[in-house]
Short mmCIF file of C-alpha atoms in Angstrom, two decimals:
data_model
loop_
_atom_site.label_atom_id
_atom_site.label_comp_id
_atom_site.label_asym_id
_atom_site.label_seq_id
_atom_site.Cartn_x
_atom_site.Cartn_y
_atom_site.Cartn_z
CA UNK A 1 -18.11 1.04 1.79
CA UNK A 2 -21.04 -0.95 2.82
CA UNK A 3 -21.63 -1.87 6.78
CA UNK A 4 -21.32 -5.58 7.67
CA UNK A 5 -24.29 -6.74 9.60
CA UNK A 6 -23.98 -10.27 9.71
CA UNK A 7 -20.93 -12.00 8.98
CA UNK A 8 -20.38 -12.84 5.12
CA UNK A 9 -17.20 -13.21 4.72
CA UNK A 10 -13.72 -13.67 6.01
CA UNK A 11 -12.46 -11.01 8.46
CA UNK A 12 -9.45 -9.24 7.10
CA UNK A 13 -7.18 -8.43 9.91
CA UNK A 14 -4.99 -5.53 9.49
CA UNK A 15 -1.50 -7.02 8.74
CA UNK A 16 -2.89 -9.05 5.94
CA UNK A 17 -4.45 -6.65 4.15
CA UNK A 18 -0.68 -4.95 4.23
CA UNK A 19 0.19 -8.00 2.26
CA UNK A 20 -2.54 -6.79 -0.68
CA UNK A 21 -1.01 -3.50 -0.68
CA UNK A 22 3.04 -3.80 0.13
CA UNK A 23 4.46 -6.11 -2.14
CA UNK A 24 6.29 -8.85 1.23
CA UNK A 25 7.06 -12.55 1.37
CA UNK A 26 3.50 -13.16 2.48
CA UNK A 27 2.05 -11.35 -0.65
CA UNK A 28 1.67 -14.01 -2.73
CA UNK A 29 -0.01 -16.31 -0.41
CA UNK A 30 -2.84 -13.48 1.04
CA UNK A 31 -3.29 -12.10 -3.51
CA UNK A 32 -4.75 -16.34 -3.22
CA UNK A 33 -6.49 -16.13 -0.19
CA UNK A 34 -8.78 -12.63 -1.08
CA UNK A 35 -9.23 -14.31 -4.93
CA UNK A 36 -11.30 -17.30 -2.56
CA UNK A 37 -12.41 -15.03 -0.27
CA UNK A 38 -16.13 -13.69 -1.09
CA UNK A 39 -16.08 -10.77 0.81
CA UNK A 40 -13.21 -9.33 2.96
CA UNK A 41 -15.02 -7.85 6.35
CA UNK A 42 -12.82 -5.34 8.09
CA UNK A 43 -13.55 -3.38 11.76
CA UNK A 44 -13.75 0.17 11.20
CA UNK A 45 -11.06 1.18 12.46
CA UNK A 46 -8.85 -1.06 9.68
CA UNK A 47 -8.05 2.34 7.87
CA UNK A 48 -6.15 3.88 11.05
CA UNK A 49 -4.60 0.76 11.05
CA UNK A 50 -3.79 0.26 7.49
CA UNK A 51 -2.23 4.33 8.23
CA UNK A 52 0.33 3.61 10.90
CA UNK A 53 1.67 0.63 8.96
CA UNK A 54 2.79 2.17 5.98
CA UNK A 55 3.98 5.18 7.96
CA UNK A 56 5.52 2.59 9.60
CA UNK A 57 6.95 1.01 6.66
CA UNK A 58 7.66 4.40 5.07
CA UNK A 59 9.61 5.58 8.41
CA UNK A 60 11.88 2.74 7.64
CA UNK A 61 13.05 3.06 4.82
CA UNK A 62 11.06 0.10 2.87
CA UNK A 63 8.83 2.57 0.60
CA UNK A 64 10.10 5.65 -0.36
CA UNK A 65 6.71 8.54 -1.34
CA UNK A 66 5.52 6.98 -4.20
CA UNK A 67 5.18 3.38 -3.06
CA UNK A 68 3.82 4.61 0.32
CA UNK A 69 0.82 6.65 -2.18
CA UNK A 70 0.31 3.62 -4.37
CA UNK A 71 0.22 0.88 -0.77
CA UNK A 72 -2.27 4.04 0.56
CA UNK A 73 -4.43 4.19 -3.02
CA UNK A 74 -4.54 0.21 -2.83
CA UNK A 75 -5.59 0.20 1.11
CA UNK A 76 -8.07 2.99 0.40
CA UNK A 77 -10.22 0.48 -2.97
CA UNK A 78 -9.91 -3.10 -1.18
CA UNK A 79 -11.26 -1.24 2.61
CA UNK A 80 -13.95 0.56 -0.15
CA UNK A 81 -14.82 -2.48 -1.39
CA UNK A 82 -15.30 -4.88 1.80
CA UNK A 83 -18.18 -4.55 4.48
CA UNK A 84 -17.16 -2.85 7.43
CA UNK A 85 -18.39 -3.83 11.33
CA UNK A 86 -18.90 -0.55 13.00
CA UNK A 87 -18.84 -0.58 16.80
CA UNK A 88 -21.54 -1.56 19.10
CA UNK A 89 -22.37 -1.94 22.74
CA UNK A 90 -23.83 -5.26 22.98
CA UNK A 91 -21.03 -7.96 22.34
#
């Protein structure tokens, strides 16, 4: 994963990334935006939030174990190729 030192892409929150990994009504629009985005910029806690979101979907029965595993691997690939904003005291 690369670390962003300046804003050089679009910030994506976890709910938008879930749309890329799990087919939902907003997924086609999210994929279109991703294709038109030079780089995804994520905050350092995105992986944790995404894992929680996938666990919730699995617990609610929206995903079975295989689907949750595939979605987790997709999210890992997305996060690995994105810029990650690290925490800082300077706000």
